[in-house]
Coordinates of N, CA and C in Angstrom, one line a residue:
Chain A
X1461 N -9.6 8.3 10.3 CA -8.6 8.7 9.3 C -7.8 7.6 8.8
X1462 N -8.1 7.0 7.7 CA -7.5 5.8 7.2 C -6.1 6.1 6.7
X1463 N -5.1 5.4 7.1 CA -3.8 5.6 6.5 C -3.0 4.4 6.6
X1464 N -1.9 4.3 5.8 CA -1.0 3.2 5.8 C 0.0 3.5 6.9
X1465 N 0.3 2.4 7.8 CA 1.3 2.6 8.8 C 2.5 1.7 8.5
X1466 N 3.6 2.2 9.0 CA 4.9 1.4 8.8 C 5.7 1.4 10.1
X1467 N 6.3 0.3 10.4 CA 7.2 0.2 11.5 C 8.4 -0.6 11.2
X1468 N 9.6 -0.3 11.7 CA 9.9 0.9 12.5 C 10.0 2.1 11.6
X1469 N 10.0 3.3 12.1 CA 10.2 4.5 11.3 C 11.7 4.7 10.9
X1470 N 12.5 4.3 11.8 CA 14.0 4.4 11.6 C 14.6 3.1 12.1
X1471 N 15.6 2.6 11.4 CA 16.3 1.4 11.8 C 17.8 1.6 11.4
X1472 N 18.7 1.5 12.4 CA 20.1 1.5 12.2 C 20.6 0.1 12.6
X1473 N 21.3 -0.5 11.7 CA 21.8 -1.9 11.9 C 23.2 -2.1 11.4
X1474 N 23.8 -3.2 11.7 CA 25.1 -3.4 11.2 C 25.0 -4.4 10.0
X1475 N 26.0 -4.3 9.1 CA 26.1 -5.2 8.0 C 26.0 -6.6 8.4
X1476 N 25.2 -7.4 7.7 CA 25.0 -8.8 8.1 C 23.8 -9.2 8.9
X1477 N 23.3 -8.1 9.5 CA 22.1 -8.4 10.4 C 20.8 -8.5 9.6
X1478 N 19.8 -9.2 10.2 CA 18.5 -9.3 9.5 C 17.7 -8.1 9.9
X1479 N 16.9 -7.6 8.9 CA 16.1 -6.4 9.1 C 14.7 -6.8 8.6
X1480 N 13.7 -6.5 9.4 CA 12.3 -6.8 9.1 C 11.5 -5.5 9.2
X1481 N 10.9 -5.1 8.1 CA 10.0 -3.9 8.1 C 8.6 -4.3 7.9
X1482 N 7.7 -3.6 8.6 CA 6.3 -4.0 8.6 C 5.4 -2.9 8.1
X1483 N 4.3 -3.3 7.5 CA 3.3 -2.4 6.9 C 1.9 -2.8 7.2
X1484 N 1.1 -1.9 7.6 CA -0.4 -2.2 7.7 C -1.1 -1.4 6.7
X1485 N -1.6 -2.0 5.7 CA -2.3 -1.3 4.6 C -3.7 -0.7 5.1
X1486 N -4.2 0.2 4.4 CA -5.5 0.8 4.7 C -6.6 -0.4 4.6
X1487 N -7.4 -0.4 5.6 CA -8.5 -1.4 5.7 C -9.3 -1.5 4.4
X1488 N -9.4 -2.6 3.8 CA -10.2 -2.8 2.6 C -9.4 -2.7 1.3
X1489 N -8.2 -2.2 1.5 CA -7.3 -2.2 0.3 C -6.7 -3.6 0.0
X1490 N -6.7 -4.0 -1.2 CA -6.3 -5.4 -1.5 C -5.0 -5.5 -2.3
X1491 N -4.4 -4.3 -2.6 CA -3.1 -4.3 -3.3 C -2.1 -3.6 -2.4
X1492 N -0.9 -4.2 -2.2 CA 0.1 -3.6 -1.4 C 1.4 -3.6 -2.1
X1493 N 2.1 -2.5 -2.1 CA 3.3 -2.3 -2.8 C 4.5 -2.0 -1.9
X1494 N 5.6 -2.4 -2.2 CA 6.9 -2.0 -1.5 C 7.8 -1.3 -2.5
X1495 N 8.2 -0.1 -2.0 CA 9.1 0.7 -2.8 C 10.4 1.1 -2.0
X1496 N 11.4 1.4 -2.8 CA 12.6 1.9 -2.1 C 13.0 3.2 -2.8
X1497 N 13.3 4.2 -2.0 CA 13.7 5.5 -2.5 C 15.1 5.7 -2.3
X1498 N 15.8 5.9 -3.4 CA 17.2 6.3 -3.3 C 17.4 7.6 -4.1
X1499 N 18.5 8.2 -3.9 CA 18.8 9.5 -4.6 C 18.9 9.2 -6.1
X1500 N 19.5 8.1 -6.5 CA 19.8 7.9 -7.9 C 18.6 7.4 -8.7
X1501 N 17.8 6.5 -8.0 CA 16.7 5.8 -8.7 C 15.4 6.4 -8.5
X1502 N 15.2 7.3 -7.6 CA 13.9 7.8 -7.3 C 13.1 6.7 -6.5
X1503 N 11.9 6.5 -6.9 CA 11.0 5.5 -6.3 C 11.1 4.2 -7.1
X1504 N 11.7 3.2 -6.6 CA 11.8 1.9 -7.3 C 10.8 0.9 -6.7
X1505 N 10.0 0.2 -7.5 CA 9.1 -0.8 -7.1 C 9.9 -2.1 -6.8
X1506 N 9.7 -2.6 -5.6 CA 10.4 -3.8 -5.2 C 9.5 -5.0 -5.4
X1507 N 8.3 -4.9 -5.0 CA 7.4 -6.1 -5.0 C 6.0 -5.6 -4.8
X1508 N 5.0 -6.3 -5.2 CA 3.6 -6.0 -4.8 C 2.7 -7.2 -4.8
X1509 N 1.7 -7.1 -4.0 CA 0.7 -8.2 -3.7 C -0.7 -7.8 -4.0
X1510 N -1.5 -8.7 -4.5 CA -2.9 -8.5 -4.6 C -3.6 -9.6 -3.9
X1511 N -4.6 -9.2 -3.1 CA -5.3 -10.2 -2.3 C -4.3 -11.2 -1.6
X1512 N -3.2 -10.7 -1.1 CA -2.2 -11.4 -0.4 C -1.2 -12.2 -1.3
X1513 N -1.6 -12.3 -2.6 CA -0.7 -13.2 -3.4 C 0.3 -12.3 -4.1
X1514 N 1.6 -12.7 -4.1 CA 2.6 -11.9 -4.8 C 2.4 -11.9 -6.3
X1515 N 2.4 -10.7 -6.9 CA 2.2 -10.5 -8.3 C 3.5 -10.2 -9.1
X1516 N 4.4 -9.5 -8.4 CA 5.6 -9.2 -9.1 C 6.7 -8.8 -8.0
X1517 N 7.8 -9.5 -8.0 CA 8.9 -9.2 -7.1 C 10.1 -9.0 -7.9
X1518 N 10.0 -8.7 -9.2 CA 11.2 -8.6 -10.0 C 12.1 -7.5 -9.7
X1519 N 11.6 -6.5 -8.9 CA 12.5 -5.4 -8.5 C 13.4 -5.7 -7.3
X1520 N 13.2 -6.8 -6.7 CA 13.9 -7.2 -5.5 C 15.1 -8.1 -5.7
X1521 N 16.2 -7.8 -5.1 CA 17.4 -8.7 -5.1 C 16.9 -10.0 -4.4
X1522 N 16.8 -11.1 -5.2 CA 16.2 -12.3 -4.7 C 17.0 -13.0 -3.6
X1523 N 18.3 -12.8 -3.6 CA 19.1 -13.6 -2.7 C 19.0 -13.1 -1.3
X1524 N 18.6 -11.9 -1.1 CA 18.6 -11.3 0.3 C 17.3 -10.7 0.7
X1525 N 16.4 -10.4 -0.2 CA 15.2 -9.8 0.1 C 14.0 -10.8 0.0
X1526 N 13.1 -10.6 0.9 CA 11.9 -11.4 0.8 C 10.7 -10.6 1.3
X1527 N 9.5 -10.8 0.6 CA 8.3 -10.0 1.0 C 7.2 -11.0 1.2
X1528 N 6.4 -10.8 2.2 CA 5.3 -11.7 2.5 C 4.1 -10.9 2.9
X1529 N 2.9 -11.5 2.9 CA 1.7 -10.9 3.5 C 1.1 -12.1 4.3
X1530 N 1.4 -12.2 5.6 CA 0.9 -13.2 6.4 C -0.7 -13.1 6.5
X1531 N -1.2 -11.9 6.5 CA -2.6 -11.8 6.5 C -2.9 -10.4 5.8
X1532 N -4.2 -10.1 5.7 CA -4.6 -8.9 4.9 C -4.3 -7.6 5.6
X1533 N -3.9 -7.7 6.8 CA -3.6 -6.4 7.6 C -2.1 -6.3 7.8
X1534 N -1.3 -7.2 7.3 CA 0.2 -7.1 7.5 C 1.0 -7.5 6.3
X1535 N 1.9 -6.6 5.9 CA 2.9 -7.0 4.9 C 4.3 -6.8 5.5
X1536 N 5.2 -7.7 5.2 CA 6.5 -7.6 5.7 C 7.6 -7.6 4.6
X1537 N 8.6 -6.9 4.8 CA 9.8 -6.9 3.9 C 11.0 -7.2 4.7
X1538 N 11.7 -8.3 4.3 CA 12.8 -8.7 5.1 C 14.1 -8.7 4.3
X1539 N 15.2 -8.3 4.9 CA 16.5 -8.3 4.3 C 17.4 -9.1 5.2
X1540 N 18.0 -10.1 4.6 CA 18.9 -11.0 5.3 C 19.9 -11.6 4.4
X1541 N 21.2 -11.4 4.5 CA 21.8 -10.4 5.4 C 21.8 -9.0 4.8
X1542 N 21.7 -8.0 5.6 CA 21.7 -6.6 5.1 C 23.1 -6.1 4.8
X1543 N 23.2 -5.2 3.8 CA 24.4 -4.6 3.3 C 24.3 -3.1 3.3
X1544 N 25.4 -2.4 3.4 CA 25.4 -1.0 3.4 C 24.7 -0.4 2.2
X1545 N 24.7 -1.0 1.0 CA 24.0 -0.5 -0.2 C 22.5 -0.6 0.0
X1546 N 22.0 -1.3 1.0 CA 20.6 -1.4 1.2 C 20.0 -0.1 1.9
X1547 N 20.9 0.7 2.4 CA 20.5 1.9 3.1 C 19.7 2.8 2.2
X1548 N 18.5 3.1 2.6 CA 17.5 3.8 1.8 C 16.2 4.0 2.7
X1549 N 15.2 4.7 2.1 CA 13.9 4.8 2.7 C 13.0 3.8 2.0
X1550 N 12.4 2.9 2.8 CA 11.5 1.9 2.2 C 10.0 2.3 2.5
X1551 N 9.3 2.4 1.4 CA 7.9 2.8 1.5 C 6.9 1.6 1.2
X1552 N 5.9 1.6 1.9 CA 4.8 0.7 1.6 C 3.6 1.6 1.1
X1553 N 2.9 1.1 0.2 CA 1.7 1.8 -0.3 C 0.6 0.7 -0.5
X1554 N -0.7 1.2 -0.4 CA -1.8 0.3 -0.7 C -2.8 1.0 -1.6
X1555 N -3.6 0.2 -2.3 CA -4.6 0.7 -3.2 C -5.8 -0.2 -3.1
X1556 N -7.0 0.4 -3.3 CA -8.2 -0.3 -3.2 C -8.5 -1.1 -4.5
X1557 N -9.5 -2.0 -4.4 CA -9.9 -2.8 -5.6 C -10.2 -1.9 -6.9
X1558 N -9.4 -2.2 -7.9 CA -9.7 -1.5 -9.2 C -9.1 -0.1 -9.2
X1559 N -8.5 0.4 -8.2 CA -8.1 1.7 -8.1 C -6.6 1.9 -8.6
X1560 N -6.3 3.0 -9.2 CA -4.9 3.3 -9.6 C -4.2 4.1 -8.6
X1561 N -4.9 4.8 -7.8 CA -4.3 5.7 -6.8 C -3.7 4.9 -5.6
X1562 N -2.5 5.1 -5.3 CA -1.8 4.4 -4.2 C -1.6 5.4 -3.1
X1563 N -1.8 4.8 -1.9 CA -1.6 5.6 -0.7 C -0.4 5.1 0.1
X1564 N 0.5 6.0 0.4 CA 1.8 5.7 0.9 C 1.8 5.8 2.4
X1565 N 2.6 4.9 3.0 CA 3.0 5.1 4.4 C 4.1 6.1 4.6
X1566 N 4.5 6.3 5.9 CA 5.5 7.3 6.1 C 6.9 6.9 5.8
X1567 N 7.1 5.6 5.6 CA 8.4 5.1 5.3 C 9.2 4.6 6.4
X1568 N 10.2 3.7 6.2 CA 11.2 3.2 7.1 C 12.5 3.6 6.6
X1569 N 13.2 4.5 7.4 CA 14.6 4.9 7.0 C 15.6 3.8 7.5
X1570 N 16.2 3.1 6.6 CA 17.1 2.1 7.0 C 18.6 2.5 6.8
X1571 N 19.4 2.4 7.8 CA 20.8 2.7 7.7 C 21.6 1.4 8.0
X1572 N 22.4 0.9 7.1 CA 23.2 -0.3 7.4 C 24.6 0.1 7.4
X1573 N 25.2 0.0 8.6 CA 26.6 0.4 8.8 C 27.6 -0.7 8.4
Chain B
X1042 N 16.3 1.2 -18.0 CA 15.5 2.0 -19.0 C 14.4 2.8 -18.2
X1043 N 14.5 4.1 -18.2 CA 13.6 4.9 -17.4 C 12.4 5.3 -18.3
X1044 N 11.3 4.7 -18.0 CA 10.1 4.9 -18.8 C 9.4 6.2 -18.5
X1045 N 9.7 6.7 -17.3 CA 9.1 8.0 -16.9 C 10.3 8.9 -16.4
X1046 N 10.4 10.0 -17.0 CA 11.5 10.9 -16.8 C 11.1 12.3 -16.3
X1047 N 11.7 12.7 -15.3 CA 11.6 14.1 -14.9 C 13.0 14.7 -15.0
X1048 N 13.2 15.4 -16.0 CA 14.6 15.9 -16.4 C 15.1 17.0 -15.5
X1049 N 14.2 17.7 -14.8 CA 14.7 18.8 -14.0 C 14.7 18.3 -12.5
X1050 N 15.9 18.2 -11.9 CA 16.0 17.7 -10.5 C 15.4 18.8 -9.6
X1051 N 15.5 20.0 -9.9 CA 15.0 21.1 -9.0 C 14.5 22.3 -9.8
X1052 N 13.6 23.0 -9.1 CA 13.0 24.2 -9.6 C 12.8 25.2 -8.5
X1053 N 13.1 26.5 -8.7 CA 13.0 27.5 -7.7 C 12.1 28.6 -8.3
X1054 N 11.0 29.0 -7.5 CA 10.0 29.9 -8.0 C 9.7 30.9 -6.9
X1055 N 9.3 32.1 -7.3 CA 8.9 33.1 -6.3 C 7.5 32.9 -6.0
X1056 N 7.2 33.1 -4.7 CA 5.8 33.0 -4.2 C 4.9 33.9 -5.1
X1057 N 3.7 33.3 -5.4 CA 2.7 34.0 -6.2 C 2.9 33.8 -7.7
X1058 N 4.0 33.3 -8.1 CA 4.2 33.0 -9.6 C 3.8 31.6 -9.9
X1059 N 3.9 31.2 -11.2 CA 3.5 29.9 -11.6 C 4.7 29.0 -11.5
X1060 N 4.4 27.7 -11.0 CA 5.4 26.7 -11.1 C 5.0 25.7 -12.1
X1061 N 5.9 25.3 -13.0 CA 5.6 24.3 -14.0 C 6.6 23.1 -13.9
X1062 N 6.1 22.0 -13.6 CA 6.9 20.8 -13.5 C 6.6 19.9 -14.6
X1063 N 7.7 19.3 -15.2 CA 7.5 18.6 -16.4 C 7.8 17.1 -16.3
X1064 N 7.2 16.3 -17.1 CA 7.4 14.8 -17.1 C 7.3 14.3 -18.5
X1065 N 8.2 13.4 -18.9 CA 8.1 12.7 -20.2 C 8.0 11.2 -20.0
X1066 N 7.4 10.6 -20.9 CA 7.3 9.1 -20.8 C 7.5 8.5 -22.1
X1067 N 7.9 7.2 -22.1 CA 8.3 6.6 -23.4 C 7.3 5.5 -23.8
X1068 N 6.5 4.9 -22.8 CA 5.7 3.8 -23.1 C 4.3 4.3 -23.6
X1069 N 4.0 4.1 -24.8 CA 2.7 4.5 -25.4 C 1.5 3.8 -24.8
X1070 N 1.7 2.7 -24.1 CA 0.6 2.0 -23.4 C 0.2 2.7 -22.1
X1071 N 0.9 3.6 -21.6 CA 0.5 4.3 -20.4 C -0.8 5.1 -20.7
X1072 N -1.8 4.9 -19.8 CA -3.1 5.6 -20.1 C -3.6 6.3 -18.8
X1073 N -2.8 6.3 -17.8 CA -3.3 7.0 -16.6 C -2.0 7.6 -15.9
X1074 N -2.1 8.9 -15.5 CA -0.9 9.6 -15.0 C -1.3 10.3 -13.7
X1075 N -0.4 10.3 -12.8 CA -0.6 10.9 -11.5 C 0.6 11.7 -11.1
X1076 N 0.3 12.7 -10.2 CA 1.3 13.5 -9.6 C 1.2 13.3 -8.1
X1077 N 2.4 13.1 -7.4 CA 2.4 12.9 -6.0 C 3.4 14.0 -5.5
X1078 N 3.1 14.4 -4.2 CA 3.9 15.4 -3.6 C 4.5 14.8 -2.3
X1079 N 5.8 15.1 -2.1 CA 6.4 14.5 -0.9 C 7.2 15.5 -0.1
X1080 N 6.8 15.6 1.2 CA 7.6 16.4 2.1 C 8.6 15.5 2.8
X1081 N 9.7 16.2 3.3 CA 10.7 15.4 4.0 C 10.1 14.6 5.2
X1082 N 10.6 13.4 5.3 CA 10.3 12.4 6.4 C 8.8 12.0 6.3
X1083 N 8.2 12.2 5.2 CA 6.8 11.7 5.0 C 6.7 10.9 3.7
X1084 N 5.7 10.1 3.6 CA 5.5 9.4 2.4 C 4.9 10.3 1.3
X1085 N 5.0 9.9 0.0 CA 4.3 10.7 -1.0 C 2.8 10.7 -0.8
X1086 N 2.2 11.8 -1.1 CA 0.8 11.9 -1.1 C 0.2 12.3 -2.4
X1087 N -0.9 11.7 -2.8 CA -1.5 11.9 -4.1 C -2.0 13.3 -4.2
X1088 N -1.7 13.9 -5.4 CA -2.1 15.3 -5.7 C -3.2 15.4 -6.7
X1089 N -2.9 14.9 -7.9 CA -3.8 15.0 -9.0 C -3.5 14.0 -10.0
X1090 N -4.5 13.6 -10.8 CA -4.3 12.6 -11.9 C -5.0 13.0 -13.1
X1091 N -4.7 12.3 -14.2 CA -5.4 12.5 -15.5 C -5.4 11.2 -16.3
X1092 N -6.5 11.0 -16.9 CA -6.6 9.8 -17.8 C -6.2 10.3 -19.2
X1093 N -5.8 9.3 -20.0 CA -5.4 9.6 -21.4 C -6.5 10.1 -22.3
X1094 N -7.7 10.0 -21.8 CA -8.8 10.4 -22.7 C -9.0 11.9 -22.5
X1095 N -8.3 12.5 -21.6 CA -8.4 14.0 -21.4 C -7.0 14.6 -21.7
X1096 N -7.0 15.9 -21.9 CA -5.8 16.6 -22.0 C -5.5 17.6 -20.9
X1097 N -6.5 17.8 -20.0 CA -6.3 18.7 -18.9 C -7.2 18.3 -17.8
X1098 N -6.7 18.4 -16.6 CA -7.5 18.2 -15.3 C -7.1 19.3 -14.3
X1099 N -8.1 19.9 -13.7 CA -7.8 21.0 -12.8 C -8.4 20.7 -11.4
X1100 N -7.6 21.1 -10.4 CA -8.1 21.0 -9.1 C -7.5 22.1 -8.2
X1101 N -8.3 23.2 -8.1 CA -7.9 24.3 -7.4 C -6.7 25.0 -8.0
X1102 N -5.6 25.1 -7.3 CA -4.4 25.8 -7.9 C -3.6 24.8 -8.8
X1103 N -4.0 23.6 -8.8 CA -3.2 22.6 -9.5 C -3.9 22.2 -10.8
X1104 N -3.1 22.2 -11.9 CA -3.6 21.7 -13.2 C -2.6 20.8 -13.8
X1105 N -3.1 19.7 -14.4 CA -2.2 18.8 -15.1 C -2.6 18.8 -16.5
X1106 N -1.6 18.9 -17.4 CA -1.8 18.9 -18.9 C -1.1 17.7 -19.4
X1107 N -1.8 17.0 -20.4 CA -1.3 15.9 -21.0 C -1.2 16.1 -22.5
X1108 N 0.0 15.8 -23.1 CA 0.2 15.9 -24.5 C 0.6 14.5 -25.0
X1109 N -0.4 13.8 -25.5 CA -0.1 12.4 -25.8 C 0.8 12.2 -27.0
X1110 N 0.7 13.1 -27.9 CA 1.5 13.0 -29.1 C 3.0 13.2 -28.8
X1111 N 3.2 14.1 -27.8 CA 4.6 14.3 -27.4 C 5.0 13.4 -26.2
X1112 N 4.1 12.6 -25.7 CA 4.3 11.8 -24.5 C 4.9 12.7 -23.4
X1113 N 4.1 13.7 -23.1 CA 4.6 14.7 -22.1 C 3.4 15.2 -21.3
X1114 N 3.7 15.3 -20.0 CA 2.7 15.9 -19.1 C 3.4 16.9 -18.2
X1115 N 2.6 17.9 -17.8 CA 3.1 18.9 -16.9 C 2.1 19.2 -15.8
X1116 N 2.7 19.7 -14.7 CA 1.9 20.1 -13.6 C 2.1 21.6 -13.4
X1117 N 1.0 22.4 -13.4 CA 1.1 23.8 -13.2 C 0.5 24.1 -11.8
X1118 N 1.2 24.9 -11.0 CA 0.7 25.4 -9.7 C 0.6 26.9 -9.8
X1119 N -0.6 27.4 -9.6 CA -0.8 28.9 -9.7 C -1.8 29.3 -8.7
X1120 N -1.5 30.3 -7.8 CA -0.2 30.8 -7.6 C 0.6 29.9 -6.7
X1121 N 1.9 29.9 -6.8 CA 2.7 29.0 -5.9 C 2.8 29.6 -4.5
X1122 N 2.8 28.8 -3.5 CA 2.9 29.2 -2.1 C 4.1 28.5 -1.5
X1123 N 4.7 29.1 -0.5 CA 5.8 28.4 0.2 C 5.5 27.0 0.7
X1124 N 4.3 26.7 1.1 CA 3.9 25.4 1.5 C 3.9 24.4 0.4
X1125 N 4.1 24.8 -0.9 CA 4.2 23.9 -2.0 C 5.6 23.4 -2.1
X1126 N 6.5 23.9 -1.4 CA 7.9 23.4 -1.5 C 8.0 22.0 -1.0
X1127 N 8.4 21.1 -2.0 CA 8.3 19.7 -1.7 C 9.0 19.0 -2.9
X1128 N 9.1 17.7 -2.9 CA 9.5 16.9 -4.1 C 8.2 16.4 -4.8
X1129 N 8.2 16.6 -6.1 CA 7.0 16.2 -6.9 C 7.4 15.0 -7.8
X1130 N 6.6 14.0 -7.7 CA 6.9 12.8 -8.5 C 5.7 12.7 -9.5
X1131 N 6.0 12.4 -10.8 CA 5.0 12.0 -11.7 C 5.1 10.5 -11.8
X1132 N 3.9 9.9 -12.1 CA 3.8 8.4 -12.2 C 2.9 8.1 -13.3
X1133 N 3.1 6.9 -13.9 CA 2.2 6.5 -15.0 C 1.9 5.0 -14.8
X1134 N 0.7 4.7 -15.4 CA 0.3 3.2 -15.4 C -0.4 2.8 -16.7
X1135 N -0.3 1.6 -16.9 CA -0.9 0.9 -18.0 C -2.1 0.1 -17.5
X1136 N -3.3 0.8 -17.4 CA -4.4 0.1 -16.7 C -5.0 -1.1 -17.5
X1137 N -4.6 -1.2 -18.8 CA -5.1 -2.3 -19.5 C -4.6 -3.6 -18.9
X1138 N -3.5 -3.6 -18.3 CA -2.9 -4.8 -17.7 C -3.6 -5.1 -16.3
X1139 N -4.3 -4.1 -15.8 CA -5.0 -4.3 -14.5 C -4.1 -4.7 -13.4
X1140 N -2.9 -4.2 -13.5 CA -1.9 -4.5 -12.4 C -1.9 -3.5 -11.3
X1141 N -2.4 -2.3 -11.6 CA -2.3 -1.2 -10.6 C -0.9 -0.7 -10.4
X1142 N 0.0 -1.2 -11.2 CA 1.5 -0.9 -11.0 C 1.7 0.5 -11.6
X1143 N 2.4 1.3 -10.8 CA 2.8 2.7 -11.2 C 4.3 2.7 -11.4
X1144 N 4.7 3.4 -12.5 CA 6.1 3.7 -12.8 C 6.3 5.2 -12.4
X1145 N 7.3 5.4 -11.5 CA 7.6 6.8 -11.1 C 8.8 7.4 -11.7
X1146 N 8.7 8.7 -11.9 CA 9.9 9.4 -12.3 C 10.8 9.7 -11.1
X1147 N 11.9 10.3 -11.3 CA 12.9 10.5 -10.2 C 12.6 11.6 -9.3
X1148 N 11.6 12.5 -9.7 CA 11.2 13.6 -8.8 C 11.9 14.9 -9.1
X1149 N 11.1 16.0 -8.8 CA 11.6 17.3 -9.0 C 11.4 18.0 -7.7
X1150 N 12.5 18.6 -7.1 CA 12.4 19.4 -5.9 C 12.0 20.8 -6.2
X1151 N 10.8 21.2 -5.7 CA 10.3 22.6 -5.9 C 10.6 23.4 -4.7
X1152 N 11.2 24.5 -4.9 CA 11.3 25.5 -3.8 C 10.6 26.8 -4.1
X1153 N 9.6 27.2 -3.3 CA 8.9 28.4 -3.5 C 9.4 29.4 -2.5
X1154 N 10.0 30.5 -3.0 CA 10.6 31.5 -2.1 C 9.6 32.6 -1.7
X1155 N 9.6 32.9 -0.4 CA 8.6 34.0 0.0 C 9.0 35.3 -0.6

């Protein structure tokens, strides 16, 4: 049963701390997306990668957010330093070559106090 | 600038009746549209899609209609069941760019009452 996995599922931290979220895309999928869900904005695209190369990170606050794909099985989203306004659910999604359908992970609920 | 809009934040329907969820878009370059369903504490799951070369796609109780001239799509669920209660997101892509990038609406919360 192929699925996208994300860790941690929940994270509570204090303002100023570093937060790292991890995602394992579906095996064979070559495009990985990071989204943030907020009440006001719905699902916002933060960044995405194809074949591990960043294609677009224009949705991310550059000064504090960074996204990487160290290898084909791991994508990371890091926030340093975290702020209360970063509190949201962060989703990772992956898609196969040439496919438009994205498959989402269960999300990481981040709370910054 | 919201390129994909779901203007109804919520919808309540009686079990057995039809649910109609609406979505409008502004970018005429969008040529592929999807609906996702999301339960609490889970990620969105793909439900149904439609290409711009079609005006209707049906899958069981779910039908998506596309009106390109109006830049409008809708999702019909017939008959609605309590298990359909969830947040529904519409999404659109411009596949000519080959980016795979989806633009999502803000979601509509559907409640199906028994």
